[in-house]
Amino acid sequence: MPNPSINPGTPFVFVENLSKRFGPDWALARASFTVERGKLALLTGDNGSGKTTLIRCLSTALTPDFGRASIGGVDIVAGRDAVRGLVSCLNQPPGFYGGLT
């Protein structure tokens, strides 16, 4: 059931210059995009390109250092608890393939 508090005229996911640093290194630098409600998006990139960091920021597991983002019109930093009611994140468990050396 659609959430009536979500403004249908705004993107469901809004990201502008979202950036995250770990020490001196930027793990995510100036990511910007939108995803309209009801649409799918595919996130691709090389290892270490910031995909997991982006998802962790959008799901409120990490706080970005710069930029802004919202989910369903709710700011991911100021409305952290409300965002958690709108998203879920299921990451691949870390590990190595046994046959590789």
Short mmCIF file of C-alpha atoms in Angstrom, two decimals:
data_model
loop_
_atom_site.label_atom_id
_atom_site.label_comp_id
_atom_site.label_asym_id
_atom_site.label_seq_id
_atom_site.Cartn_x
_atom_site.Cartn_y
_atom_site.Cartn_z
CA MET A 1 0.00 0.00 0.00
CA PRO A 2 1.48 3.39 -0.95
CA ASN A 3 2.48 5.73 1.84
CA PRO A 4 0.19 8.80 1.61
CA SER A 5 2.81 11.00 3.29
CA ILE A 6 5.18 10.57 0.33
CA ASN A 7 4.83 13.42 -2.16
CA PRO A 8 4.08 11.81 -5.55
CA GLY A 9 5.79 14.74 -7.35
CA THR A 10 9.23 14.03 -5.89
CA PRO A 11 11.66 11.20 -6.64
CA PHE A 12 11.47 8.32 -4.17
CA VAL A 13 15.27 8.27 -3.94
CA PHE A 14 17.10 11.60 -4.23
CA VAL A 15 20.90 11.77 -3.94
CA GLU A 16 22.97 14.92 -4.45
CA ASN A 17 26.77 15.01 -4.10
CA LEU A 18 26.65 12.29 -1.45
CA SER A 19 30.17 11.59 -0.15
CA LYS A 20 31.74 9.49 2.58
CA ARG A 21 35.31 9.43 3.80
CA PHE A 22 37.17 6.86 5.86
CA GLY A 23 40.26 8.59 7.23
CA PRO A 24 41.95 10.47 4.39
CA ASP A 25 40.34 8.35 1.64
CA TRP A 26 37.01 9.05 -0.04
CA ALA A 27 35.04 5.80 -0.32
CA LEU A 28 32.19 7.64 -2.05
CA ALA A 29 32.62 10.96 -3.84
CA ARG A 30 29.82 13.21 -5.13
CA ALA A 31 27.23 10.57 -6.06
CA SER A 32 24.13 12.18 -7.59
CA PHE A 33 21.03 10.51 -9.03
CA THR A 34 17.28 10.07 -8.58
CA VAL A 35 14.99 7.05 -8.74
CA GLU A 36 11.30 7.61 -9.33
CA ARG A 37 8.72 5.76 -7.27
CA GLY A 38 7.93 2.36 -8.78
CA LYS A 39 11.11 2.24 -10.88
CA LEU A 40 14.11 -0.07 -10.53
CA ALA A 41 17.75 0.96 -10.57
CA LEU A 42 20.87 -1.12 -11.10
CA LEU A 43 24.00 -0.14 -9.18
CA THR A 44 27.19 -1.38 -10.83
CA GLY A 45 30.88 -0.63 -10.56
CA ASP A 46 34.31 -2.02 -9.93
CA ASN A 47 35.38 -3.37 -6.55
CA GLY A 48 36.09 -0.42 -4.27
CA SER A 49 34.03 2.05 -6.31
CA GLY A 50 31.68 2.92 -3.41
CA LYS A 51 28.59 0.80 -4.10
CA THR A 52 28.37 -0.69 -0.60
CA THR A 53 29.20 2.65 1.03
CA LEU A 54 26.39 4.30 -0.95
CA ILE A 55 23.86 1.63 0.08
CA ARG A 56 25.00 1.81 3.70
CA CYS A 57 24.53 5.61 3.67
CA LEU A 58 21.07 5.37 2.08
CA SER A 59 19.98 2.72 4.58
CA THR A 60 21.30 4.93 7.45
CA ALA A 61 23.96 2.44 8.56
CA LEU A 62 26.56 5.15 7.80
CA THR A 63 26.29 8.94 8.03
CA PRO A 64 27.57 10.74 4.93
CA ASP A 65 30.26 13.40 5.34
CA PHE A 66 28.99 15.63 2.56
CA GLY A 67 25.97 16.04 0.30
CA ARG A 68 22.37 15.17 0.91
CA ALA A 69 19.91 12.40 0.19
CA SER A 70 16.31 11.52 0.90
CA ILE A 71 14.17 8.42 0.70
CA GLY A 72 10.47 9.03 0.15
CA GLY A 73 11.06 12.73 0.80
CA VAL A 74 12.65 12.03 4.20
CA ASP A 75 16.22 13.24 4.77
CA ILE A 76 18.50 10.28 5.54
CA VAL A 77 20.30 12.12 8.36
CA ALA A 78 17.58 14.24 9.99
CA GLY A 79 14.88 11.59 9.52
CA ARG A 80 17.03 8.54 10.17
CA ASP A 81 14.38 6.58 12.11
CA ALA A 82 11.65 7.35 9.56
CA VAL A 83 13.93 6.27 6.67
CA ARG A 84 14.53 2.95 8.40
CA GLY A 85 10.78 2.33 8.15
CA LEU A 86 10.95 2.84 4.36
CA VAL A 87 13.99 0.79 3.36
CA SER A 88 15.67 -2.50 4.03
CA CYS A 89 19.10 -3.69 3.05
CA LEU A 90 20.26 -7.25 2.63
CA ASN A 91 23.98 -7.45 1.94
CA GLN A 92 25.89 -10.41 0.62
CA PRO A 93 27.76 -12.10 3.47
CA PRO A 94 31.52 -11.63 3.27
CA GLY A 95 33.62 -14.64 2.41
CA PHE A 96 35.87 -16.33 -0.05
CA TYR A 97 35.29 -19.14 -2.50
CA GLY A 98 36.92 -22.30 -1.19
CA GLY A 99 38.38 -23.29 -4.56
CA LEU A 100 40.34 -20.06 -4.97
CA THR A 101 43.82 -19.48 -3.60
#
